[in-house]
PDB file of C-alpha atoms in Angstrom:
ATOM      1  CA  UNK D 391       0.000   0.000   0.000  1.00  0.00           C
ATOM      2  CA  UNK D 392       3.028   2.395   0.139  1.00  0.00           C
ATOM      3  CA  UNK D 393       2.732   3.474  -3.425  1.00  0.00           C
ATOM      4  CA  UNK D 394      -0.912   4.220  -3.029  1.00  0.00           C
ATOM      5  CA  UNK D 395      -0.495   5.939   0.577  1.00  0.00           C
ATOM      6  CA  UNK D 396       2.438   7.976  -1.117  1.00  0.00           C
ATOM      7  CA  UNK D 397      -0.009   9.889  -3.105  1.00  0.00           C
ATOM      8  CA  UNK D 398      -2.946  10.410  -1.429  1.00  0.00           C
ATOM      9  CA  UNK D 399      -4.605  13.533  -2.530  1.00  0.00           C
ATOM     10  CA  UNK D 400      -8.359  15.326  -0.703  1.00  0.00           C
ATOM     11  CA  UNK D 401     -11.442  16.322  -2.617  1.00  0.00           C
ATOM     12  CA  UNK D 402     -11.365  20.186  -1.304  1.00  0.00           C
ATOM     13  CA  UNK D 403     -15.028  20.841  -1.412  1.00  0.00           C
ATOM     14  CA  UNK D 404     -15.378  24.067  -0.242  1.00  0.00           C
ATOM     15  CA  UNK D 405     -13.468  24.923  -3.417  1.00  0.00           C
ATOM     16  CA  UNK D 406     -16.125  24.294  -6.310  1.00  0.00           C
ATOM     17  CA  UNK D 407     -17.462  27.556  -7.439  1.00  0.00           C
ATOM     18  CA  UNK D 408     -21.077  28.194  -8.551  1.00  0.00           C
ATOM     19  CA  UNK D 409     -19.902  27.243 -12.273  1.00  0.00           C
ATOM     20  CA  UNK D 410     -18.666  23.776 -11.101  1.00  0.00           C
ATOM     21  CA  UNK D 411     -22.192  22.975  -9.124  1.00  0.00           C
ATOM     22  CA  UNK D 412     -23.595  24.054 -12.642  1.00  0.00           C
ATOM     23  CA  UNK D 413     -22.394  22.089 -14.785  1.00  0.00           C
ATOM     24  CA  UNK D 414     -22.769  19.208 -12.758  1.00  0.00           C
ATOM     25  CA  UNK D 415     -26.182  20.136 -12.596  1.00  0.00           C
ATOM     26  CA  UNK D 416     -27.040  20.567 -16.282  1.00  0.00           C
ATOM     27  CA  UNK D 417     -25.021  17.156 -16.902  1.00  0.00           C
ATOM     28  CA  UNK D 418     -27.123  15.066 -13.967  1.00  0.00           C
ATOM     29  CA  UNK D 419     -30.049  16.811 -15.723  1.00  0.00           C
ATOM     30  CA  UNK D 420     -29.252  15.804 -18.947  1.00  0.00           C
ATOM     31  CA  UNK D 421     -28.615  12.945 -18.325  1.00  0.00           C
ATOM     32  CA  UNK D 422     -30.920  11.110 -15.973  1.00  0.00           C
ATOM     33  CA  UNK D 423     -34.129  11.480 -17.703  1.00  0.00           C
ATOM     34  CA  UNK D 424     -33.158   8.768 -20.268  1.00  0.00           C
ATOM     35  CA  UNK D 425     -31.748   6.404 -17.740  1.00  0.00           C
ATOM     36  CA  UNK D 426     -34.943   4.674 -16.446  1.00  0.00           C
ATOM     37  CA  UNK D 427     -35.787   3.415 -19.863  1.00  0.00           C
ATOM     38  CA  UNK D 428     -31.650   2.627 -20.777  1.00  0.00           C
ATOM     39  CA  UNK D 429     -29.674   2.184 -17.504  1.00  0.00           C
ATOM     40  CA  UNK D 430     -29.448  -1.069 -15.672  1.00  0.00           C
ATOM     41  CA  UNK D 431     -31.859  -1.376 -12.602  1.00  0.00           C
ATOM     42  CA  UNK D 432     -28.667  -1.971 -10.389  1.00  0.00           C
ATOM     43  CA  UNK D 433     -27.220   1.403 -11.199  1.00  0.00           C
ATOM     44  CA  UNK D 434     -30.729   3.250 -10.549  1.00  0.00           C
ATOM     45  CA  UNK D 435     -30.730   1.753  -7.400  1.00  0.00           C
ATOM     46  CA  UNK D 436     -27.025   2.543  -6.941  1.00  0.00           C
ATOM     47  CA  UNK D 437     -28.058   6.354  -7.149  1.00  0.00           C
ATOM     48  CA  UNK D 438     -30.321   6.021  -4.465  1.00  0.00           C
ATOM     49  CA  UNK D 439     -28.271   4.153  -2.009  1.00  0.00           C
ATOM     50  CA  UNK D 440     -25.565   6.944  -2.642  1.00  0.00           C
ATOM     51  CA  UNK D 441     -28.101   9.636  -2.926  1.00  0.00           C
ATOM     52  CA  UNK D 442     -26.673  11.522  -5.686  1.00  0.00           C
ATOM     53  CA  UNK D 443     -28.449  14.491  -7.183  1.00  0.00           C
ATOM     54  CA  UNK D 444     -28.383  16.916  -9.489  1.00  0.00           C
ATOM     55  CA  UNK D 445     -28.373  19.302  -6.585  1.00  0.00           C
ATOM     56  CA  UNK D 446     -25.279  19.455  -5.914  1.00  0.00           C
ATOM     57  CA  UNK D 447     -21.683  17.791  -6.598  1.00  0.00           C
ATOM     58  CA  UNK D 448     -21.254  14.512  -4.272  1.00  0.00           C
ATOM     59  CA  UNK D 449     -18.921  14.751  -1.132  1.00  0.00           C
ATOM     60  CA  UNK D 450     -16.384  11.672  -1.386  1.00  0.00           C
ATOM     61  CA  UNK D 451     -16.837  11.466   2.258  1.00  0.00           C
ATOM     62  CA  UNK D 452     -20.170  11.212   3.031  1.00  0.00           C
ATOM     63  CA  UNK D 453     -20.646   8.827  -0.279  1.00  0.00           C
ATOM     64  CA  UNK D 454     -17.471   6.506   1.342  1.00  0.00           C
ATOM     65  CA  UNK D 455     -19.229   6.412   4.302  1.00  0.00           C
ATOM     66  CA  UNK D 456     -22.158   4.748   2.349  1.00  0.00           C
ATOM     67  CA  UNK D 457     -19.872   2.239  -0.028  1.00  0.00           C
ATOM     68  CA  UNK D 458     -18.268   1.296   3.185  1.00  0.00           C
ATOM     69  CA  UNK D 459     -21.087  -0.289   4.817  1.00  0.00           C
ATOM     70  CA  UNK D 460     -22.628  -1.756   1.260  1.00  0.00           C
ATOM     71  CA  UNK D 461     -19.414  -3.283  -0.417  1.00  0.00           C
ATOM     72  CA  UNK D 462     -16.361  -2.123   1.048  1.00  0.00           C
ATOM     73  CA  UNK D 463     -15.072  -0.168  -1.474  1.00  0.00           C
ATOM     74  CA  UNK D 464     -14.866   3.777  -1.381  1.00  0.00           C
ATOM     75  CA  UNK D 465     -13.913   6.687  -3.838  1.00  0.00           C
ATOM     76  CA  UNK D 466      -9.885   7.481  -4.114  1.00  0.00           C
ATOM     77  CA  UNK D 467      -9.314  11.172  -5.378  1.00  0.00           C
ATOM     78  CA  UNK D 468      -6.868  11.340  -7.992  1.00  0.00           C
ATOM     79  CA  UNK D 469      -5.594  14.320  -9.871  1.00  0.00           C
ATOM     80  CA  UNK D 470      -6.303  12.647 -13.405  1.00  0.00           C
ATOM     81  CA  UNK D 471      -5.412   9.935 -15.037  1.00  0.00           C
ATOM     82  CA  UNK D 472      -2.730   7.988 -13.268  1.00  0.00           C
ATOM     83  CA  UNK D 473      -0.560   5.095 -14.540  1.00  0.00           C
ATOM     84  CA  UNK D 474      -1.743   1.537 -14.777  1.00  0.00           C
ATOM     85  CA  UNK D 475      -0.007   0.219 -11.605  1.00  0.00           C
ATOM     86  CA  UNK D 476      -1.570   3.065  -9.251  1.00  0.00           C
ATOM     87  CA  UNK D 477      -4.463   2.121 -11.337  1.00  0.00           C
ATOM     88  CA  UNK D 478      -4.618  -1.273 -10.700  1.00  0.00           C
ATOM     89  CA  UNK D 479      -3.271  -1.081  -6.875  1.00  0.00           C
ATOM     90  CA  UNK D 480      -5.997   1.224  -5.960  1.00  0.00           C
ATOM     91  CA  UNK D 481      -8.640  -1.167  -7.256  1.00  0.00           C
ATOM     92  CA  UNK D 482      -7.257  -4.149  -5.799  1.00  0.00           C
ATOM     93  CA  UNK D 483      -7.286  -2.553  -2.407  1.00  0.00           C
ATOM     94  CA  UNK D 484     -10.970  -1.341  -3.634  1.00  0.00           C
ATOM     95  CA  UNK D 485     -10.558   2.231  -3.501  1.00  0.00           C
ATOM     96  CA  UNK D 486     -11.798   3.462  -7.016  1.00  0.00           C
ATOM     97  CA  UNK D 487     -10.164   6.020  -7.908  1.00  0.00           C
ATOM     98  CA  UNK D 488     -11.945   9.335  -9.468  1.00  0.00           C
ATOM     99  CA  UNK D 489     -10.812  13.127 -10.302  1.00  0.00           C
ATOM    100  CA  UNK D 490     -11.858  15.903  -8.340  1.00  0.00           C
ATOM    101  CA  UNK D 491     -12.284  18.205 -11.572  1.00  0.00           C
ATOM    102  CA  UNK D 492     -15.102  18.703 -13.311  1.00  0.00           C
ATOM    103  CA  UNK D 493     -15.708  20.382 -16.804  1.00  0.00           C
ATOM    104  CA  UNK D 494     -15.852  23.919 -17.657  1.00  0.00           C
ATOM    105  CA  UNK D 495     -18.992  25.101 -19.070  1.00  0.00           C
ATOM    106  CA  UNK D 496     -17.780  25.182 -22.789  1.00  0.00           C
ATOM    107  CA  UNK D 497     -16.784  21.942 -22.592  1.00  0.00           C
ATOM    108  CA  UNK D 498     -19.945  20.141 -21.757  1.00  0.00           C
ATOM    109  CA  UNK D 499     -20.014  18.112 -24.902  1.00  0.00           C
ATOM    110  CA  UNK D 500     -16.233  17.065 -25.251  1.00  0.00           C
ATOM    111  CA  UNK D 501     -13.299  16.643 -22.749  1.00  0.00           C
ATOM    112  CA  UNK D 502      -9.889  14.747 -24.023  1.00  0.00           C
ATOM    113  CA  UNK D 503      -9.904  13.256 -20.323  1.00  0.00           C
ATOM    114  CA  UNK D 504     -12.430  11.766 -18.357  1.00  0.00           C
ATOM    115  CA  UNK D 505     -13.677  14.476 -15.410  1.00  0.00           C
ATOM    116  CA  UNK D 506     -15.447  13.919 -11.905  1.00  0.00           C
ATOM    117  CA  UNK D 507     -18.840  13.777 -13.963  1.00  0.00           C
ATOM    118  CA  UNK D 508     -17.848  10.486 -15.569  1.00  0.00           C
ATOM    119  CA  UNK D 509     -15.670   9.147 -12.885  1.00  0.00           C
ATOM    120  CA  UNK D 510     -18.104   9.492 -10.060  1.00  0.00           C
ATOM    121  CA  UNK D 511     -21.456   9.659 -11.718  1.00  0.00           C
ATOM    122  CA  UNK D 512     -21.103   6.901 -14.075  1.00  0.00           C
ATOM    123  CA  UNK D 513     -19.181   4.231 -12.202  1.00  0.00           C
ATOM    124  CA  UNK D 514     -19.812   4.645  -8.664  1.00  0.00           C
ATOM    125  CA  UNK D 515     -23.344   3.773  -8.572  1.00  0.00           C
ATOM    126  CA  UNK D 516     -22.310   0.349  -9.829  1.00  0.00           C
ATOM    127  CA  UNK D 517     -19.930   0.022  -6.403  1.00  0.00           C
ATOM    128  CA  UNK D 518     -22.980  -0.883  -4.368  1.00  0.00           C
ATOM    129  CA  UNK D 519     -23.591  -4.244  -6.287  1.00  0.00           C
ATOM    130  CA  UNK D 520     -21.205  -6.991  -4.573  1.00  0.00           C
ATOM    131  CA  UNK D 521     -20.266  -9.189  -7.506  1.00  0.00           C
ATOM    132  CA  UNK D 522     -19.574  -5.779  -9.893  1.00  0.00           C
ATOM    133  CA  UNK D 523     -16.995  -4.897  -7.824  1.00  0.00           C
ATOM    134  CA  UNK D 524     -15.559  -8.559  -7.080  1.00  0.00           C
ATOM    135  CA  UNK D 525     -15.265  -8.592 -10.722  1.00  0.00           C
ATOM    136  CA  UNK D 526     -13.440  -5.012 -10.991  1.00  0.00           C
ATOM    137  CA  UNK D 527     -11.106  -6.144  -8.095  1.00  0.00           C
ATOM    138  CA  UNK D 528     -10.389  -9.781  -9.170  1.00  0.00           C
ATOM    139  CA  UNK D 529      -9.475  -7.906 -13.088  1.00  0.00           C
ATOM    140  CA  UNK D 530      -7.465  -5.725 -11.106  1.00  0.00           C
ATOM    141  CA  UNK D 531      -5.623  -7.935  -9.146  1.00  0.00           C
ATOM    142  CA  UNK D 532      -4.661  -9.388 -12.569  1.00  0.00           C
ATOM    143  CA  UNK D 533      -3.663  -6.055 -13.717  1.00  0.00           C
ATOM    144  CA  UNK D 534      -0.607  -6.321 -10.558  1.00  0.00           C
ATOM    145  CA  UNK D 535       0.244  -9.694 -11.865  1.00  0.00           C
ATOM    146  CA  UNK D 536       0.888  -8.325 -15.422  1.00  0.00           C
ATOM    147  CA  UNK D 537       2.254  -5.197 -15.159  1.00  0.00           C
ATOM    148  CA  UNK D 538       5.345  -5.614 -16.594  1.00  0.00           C
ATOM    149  CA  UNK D 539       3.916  -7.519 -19.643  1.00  0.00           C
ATOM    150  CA  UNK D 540       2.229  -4.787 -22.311  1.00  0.00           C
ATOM    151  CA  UNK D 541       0.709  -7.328 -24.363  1.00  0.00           C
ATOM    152  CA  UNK D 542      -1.278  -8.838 -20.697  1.00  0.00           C
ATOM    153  CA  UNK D 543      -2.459  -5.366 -19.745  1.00  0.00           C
ATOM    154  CA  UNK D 544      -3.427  -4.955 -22.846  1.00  0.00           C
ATOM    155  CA  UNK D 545      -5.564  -8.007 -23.086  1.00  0.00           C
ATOM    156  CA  UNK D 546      -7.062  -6.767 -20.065  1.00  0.00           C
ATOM    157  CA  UNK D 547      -7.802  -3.409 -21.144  1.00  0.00           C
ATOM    158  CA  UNK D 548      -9.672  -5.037 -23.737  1.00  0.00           C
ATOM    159  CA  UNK D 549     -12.343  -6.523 -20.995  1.00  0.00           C
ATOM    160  CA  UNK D 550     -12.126  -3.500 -19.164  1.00  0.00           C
ATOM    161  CA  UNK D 551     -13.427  -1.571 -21.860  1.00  0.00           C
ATOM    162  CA  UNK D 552     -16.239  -4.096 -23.193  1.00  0.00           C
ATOM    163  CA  UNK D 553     -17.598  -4.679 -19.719  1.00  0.00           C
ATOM    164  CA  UNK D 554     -16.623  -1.484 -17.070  1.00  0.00           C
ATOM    165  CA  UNK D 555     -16.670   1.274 -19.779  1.00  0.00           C
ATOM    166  CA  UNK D 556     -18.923   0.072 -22.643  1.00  0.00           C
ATOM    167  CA  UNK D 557     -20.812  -3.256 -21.278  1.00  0.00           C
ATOM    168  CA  UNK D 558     -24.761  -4.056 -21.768  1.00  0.00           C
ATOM    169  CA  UNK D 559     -26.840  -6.588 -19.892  1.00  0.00           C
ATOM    170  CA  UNK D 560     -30.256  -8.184 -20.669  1.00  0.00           C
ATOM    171  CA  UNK D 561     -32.738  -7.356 -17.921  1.00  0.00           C
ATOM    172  CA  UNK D 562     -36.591  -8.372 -17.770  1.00  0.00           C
ATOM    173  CA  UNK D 563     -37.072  -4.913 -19.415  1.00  0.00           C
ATOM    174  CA  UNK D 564     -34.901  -5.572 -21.923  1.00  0.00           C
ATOM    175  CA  UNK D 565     -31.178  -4.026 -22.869  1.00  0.00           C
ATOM    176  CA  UNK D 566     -30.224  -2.154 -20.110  1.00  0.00           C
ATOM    177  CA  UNK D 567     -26.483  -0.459 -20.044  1.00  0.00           C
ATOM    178  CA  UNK D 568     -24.189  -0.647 -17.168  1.00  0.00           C
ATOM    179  CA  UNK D 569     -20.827   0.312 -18.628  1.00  0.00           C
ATOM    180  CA  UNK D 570     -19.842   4.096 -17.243  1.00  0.00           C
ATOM    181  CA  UNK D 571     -18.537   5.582 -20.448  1.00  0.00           C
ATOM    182  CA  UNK D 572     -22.139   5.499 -22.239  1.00  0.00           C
ATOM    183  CA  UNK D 573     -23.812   6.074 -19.097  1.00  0.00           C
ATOM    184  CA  UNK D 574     -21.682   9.140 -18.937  1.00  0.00           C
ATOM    185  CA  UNK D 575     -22.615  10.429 -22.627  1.00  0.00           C
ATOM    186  CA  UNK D 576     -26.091  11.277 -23.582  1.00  0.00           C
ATOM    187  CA  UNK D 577     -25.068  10.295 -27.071  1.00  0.00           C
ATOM    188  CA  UNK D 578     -23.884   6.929 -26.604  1.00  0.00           C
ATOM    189  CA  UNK D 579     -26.477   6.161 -24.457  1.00  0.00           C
ATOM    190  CA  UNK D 580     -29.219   6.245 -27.420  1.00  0.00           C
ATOM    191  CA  UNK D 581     -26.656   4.558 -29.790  1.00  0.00           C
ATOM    192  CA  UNK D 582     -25.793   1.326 -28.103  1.00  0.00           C
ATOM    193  CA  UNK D 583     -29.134   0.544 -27.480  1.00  0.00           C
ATOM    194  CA  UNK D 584     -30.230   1.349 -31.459  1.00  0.00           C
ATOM    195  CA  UNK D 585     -29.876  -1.084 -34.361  1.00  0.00           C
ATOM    196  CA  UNK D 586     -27.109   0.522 -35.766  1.00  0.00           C
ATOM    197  CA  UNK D 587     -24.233  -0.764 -33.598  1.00  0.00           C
ATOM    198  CA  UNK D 588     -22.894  -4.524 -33.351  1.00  0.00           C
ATOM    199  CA  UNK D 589     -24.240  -6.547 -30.565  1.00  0.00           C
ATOM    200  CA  UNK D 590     -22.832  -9.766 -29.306  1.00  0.00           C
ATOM    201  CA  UNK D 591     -23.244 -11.788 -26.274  1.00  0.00           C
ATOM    202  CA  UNK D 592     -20.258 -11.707 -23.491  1.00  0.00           C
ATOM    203  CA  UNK D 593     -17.573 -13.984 -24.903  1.00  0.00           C
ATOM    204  CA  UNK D 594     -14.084 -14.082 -23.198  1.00  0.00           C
ATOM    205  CA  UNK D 595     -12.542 -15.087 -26.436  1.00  0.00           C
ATOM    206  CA  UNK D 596     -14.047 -12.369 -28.702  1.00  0.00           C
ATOM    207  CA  UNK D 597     -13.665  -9.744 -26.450  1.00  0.00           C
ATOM    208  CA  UNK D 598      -9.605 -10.569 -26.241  1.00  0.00           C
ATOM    209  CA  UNK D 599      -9.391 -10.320 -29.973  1.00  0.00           C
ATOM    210  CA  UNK D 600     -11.826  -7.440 -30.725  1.00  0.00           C
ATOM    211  CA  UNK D 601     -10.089  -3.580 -30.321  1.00  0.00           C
ATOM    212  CA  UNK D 602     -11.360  -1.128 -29.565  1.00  0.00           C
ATOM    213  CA  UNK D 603     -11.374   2.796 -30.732  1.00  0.00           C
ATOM    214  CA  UNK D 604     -11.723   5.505 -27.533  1.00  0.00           C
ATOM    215  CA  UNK D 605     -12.091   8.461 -30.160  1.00  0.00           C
ATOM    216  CA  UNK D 606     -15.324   7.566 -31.505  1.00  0.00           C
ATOM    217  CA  UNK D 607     -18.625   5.407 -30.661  1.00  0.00           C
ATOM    218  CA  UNK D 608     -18.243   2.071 -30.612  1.00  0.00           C
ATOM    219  CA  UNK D 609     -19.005  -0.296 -32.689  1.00  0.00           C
ATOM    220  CA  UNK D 610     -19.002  -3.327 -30.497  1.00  0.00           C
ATOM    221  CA  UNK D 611     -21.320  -3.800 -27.831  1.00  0.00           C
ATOM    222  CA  UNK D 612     -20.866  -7.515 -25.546  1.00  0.00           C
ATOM    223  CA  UNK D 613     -24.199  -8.700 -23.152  1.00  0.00           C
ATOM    224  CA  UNK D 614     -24.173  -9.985 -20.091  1.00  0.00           C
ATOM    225  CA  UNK D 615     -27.263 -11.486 -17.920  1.00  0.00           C
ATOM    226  CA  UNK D 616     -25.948 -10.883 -14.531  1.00  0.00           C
ATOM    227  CA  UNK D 617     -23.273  -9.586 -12.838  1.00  0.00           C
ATOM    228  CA  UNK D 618     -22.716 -12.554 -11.062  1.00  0.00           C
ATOM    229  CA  UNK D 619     -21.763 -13.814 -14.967  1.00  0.00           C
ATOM    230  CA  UNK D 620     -19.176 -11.499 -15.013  1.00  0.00           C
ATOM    231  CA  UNK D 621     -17.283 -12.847 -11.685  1.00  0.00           C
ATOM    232  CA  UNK D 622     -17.939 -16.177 -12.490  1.00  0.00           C
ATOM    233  CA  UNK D 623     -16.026 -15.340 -15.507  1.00  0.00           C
ATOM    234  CA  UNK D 624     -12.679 -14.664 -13.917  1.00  0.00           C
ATOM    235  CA  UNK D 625     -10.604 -17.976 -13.827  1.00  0.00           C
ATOM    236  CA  UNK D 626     -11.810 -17.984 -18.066  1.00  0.00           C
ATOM    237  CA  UNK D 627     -10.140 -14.318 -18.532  1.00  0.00           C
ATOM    238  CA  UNK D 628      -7.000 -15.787 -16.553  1.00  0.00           C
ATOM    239  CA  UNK D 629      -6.616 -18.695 -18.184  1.00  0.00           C
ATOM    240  CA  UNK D 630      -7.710 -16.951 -21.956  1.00  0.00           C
ATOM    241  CA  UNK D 631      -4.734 -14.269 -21.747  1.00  0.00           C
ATOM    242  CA  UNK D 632      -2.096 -17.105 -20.156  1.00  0.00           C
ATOM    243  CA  UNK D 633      -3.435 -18.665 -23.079  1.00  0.00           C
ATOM    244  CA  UNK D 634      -2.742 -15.940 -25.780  1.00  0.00           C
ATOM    245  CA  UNK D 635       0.531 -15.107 -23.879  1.00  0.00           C
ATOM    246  CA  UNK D 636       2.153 -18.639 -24.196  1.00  0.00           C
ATOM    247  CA  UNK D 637       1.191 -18.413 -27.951  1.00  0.00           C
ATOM    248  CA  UNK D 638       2.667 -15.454 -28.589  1.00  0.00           C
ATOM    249  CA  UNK D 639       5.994 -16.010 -26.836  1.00  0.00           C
ATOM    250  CA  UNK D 640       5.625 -19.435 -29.773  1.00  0.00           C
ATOM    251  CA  UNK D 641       5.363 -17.117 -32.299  1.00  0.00           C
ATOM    252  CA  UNK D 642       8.264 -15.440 -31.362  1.00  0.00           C
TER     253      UNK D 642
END
């Protein structure tokens, strides 16, 4: 835990101006009407239990307080993106770790980095659902394992991506999304749930050998029917990328 202790970092609240509560406002706004017909029932109710608003900006300590209790885990401010083995460290130790930042109001439709707005309200609601996050920290615990082998972690980013970032699951309602970057974008949130993209259900070996693009929407979207799917799907992923790694050190 020393490289993780070594750069611990506060959320200042007092220091959001009336432009940062704002624009958090007019992005919660935005945003949440569509999500009862297009978010997954787990991250509605993940809202609730946190009690996030468009009101005003959430207080990493009185949420932590709350993810504590429910799971365990708890929100670790970070300045902005950090390197993959903070990265991975933090969510093994299941501290998630989120920017304090958010947006300015011309940039409302397009930032080159993810802010708090995506960080906190797209992925934290998910923290209250036990076998998300046994998923996110058994991945992550992988992500220690491989760190100093590019072609693993990348592998791994790969499942990140098609299940944390851009995942679906079927519900009794139907589609539902769960994955934070399009519940984060108004946009993507009517797109992966059209016609128009690809749709496939959650395969280990697909995911591994499909790519992905994180400058436009996506063309691949991968199903899941439960969460509890996506844990019991951890000793595959291991044994998938050991898999791909032996081959390639074959190959070469």
């Amino acid at each position: 835990m020393e490289s993780i202790n070594n750069k611990i970092m506060k959320q200042n609240y007092e220091n959001y101006t009336a432009e940062d509560q704002q624009v958090w406002k007019i992005l919660f706004d935005r945003q949440f009407p569509a999500l009862p017909k297009a978010a997954t029932k787990e991250f509605l109710t993940g809202l609730e239990k946190i009690d996030f608003t468009g009101e005003a900006i959430p207080n990493f300590e009185e949420t932590n307080k709350i993810l504590r209790e429910l799971t365990g885990w708890e929100i670790y401010a970070v300045p902005g993106i950090v390197e993959d083995s903070l990265f991975f460290d933090l969510m093994a130790n299941k501290k998630f770790p989120a920017t304090t930042w958010v947006r300015k109001m011309s940039e409302l439709d397009y930032l080159e980095e993810p802010d708090m707005f995506h960080d906190v309200f797209a992925h934290i609601p998910l923290l209250t659902n036990q076998a998300f996050v046994d998923f996110l920290q058994a991945i992550s615990k992988f992500g220690q394992e491989w760190i100093d082998d590019e072609w693993a972690i990348h592998l791994l980013s790969r499942i990140y991506w098609f299940t944390i970032e851009f995942g679906l699951i079927r519900e009794e309602e139907g589609l539902r999304i769960y994955g934070a970057g399009i519940l984060s974008s108004s946009g993507e949130t009517k797109f992966s749930l059209s016609d128009e993209p690809n749709h496939f259900e959650y395969d280990v070996d697909k995911i591994l050998d499909t790519p992905y693009r994180k400058d436009k929407m996506q063309e691949n979207y991968f199903i899941i029917d439960s969460y509890e799917q996506l844990y019991e799907s951890i000793p595959e992923i291991k044994s998938k990328i050991e898999q791909k790694l032996k081959e390639r050190e074959t190959v070469a």
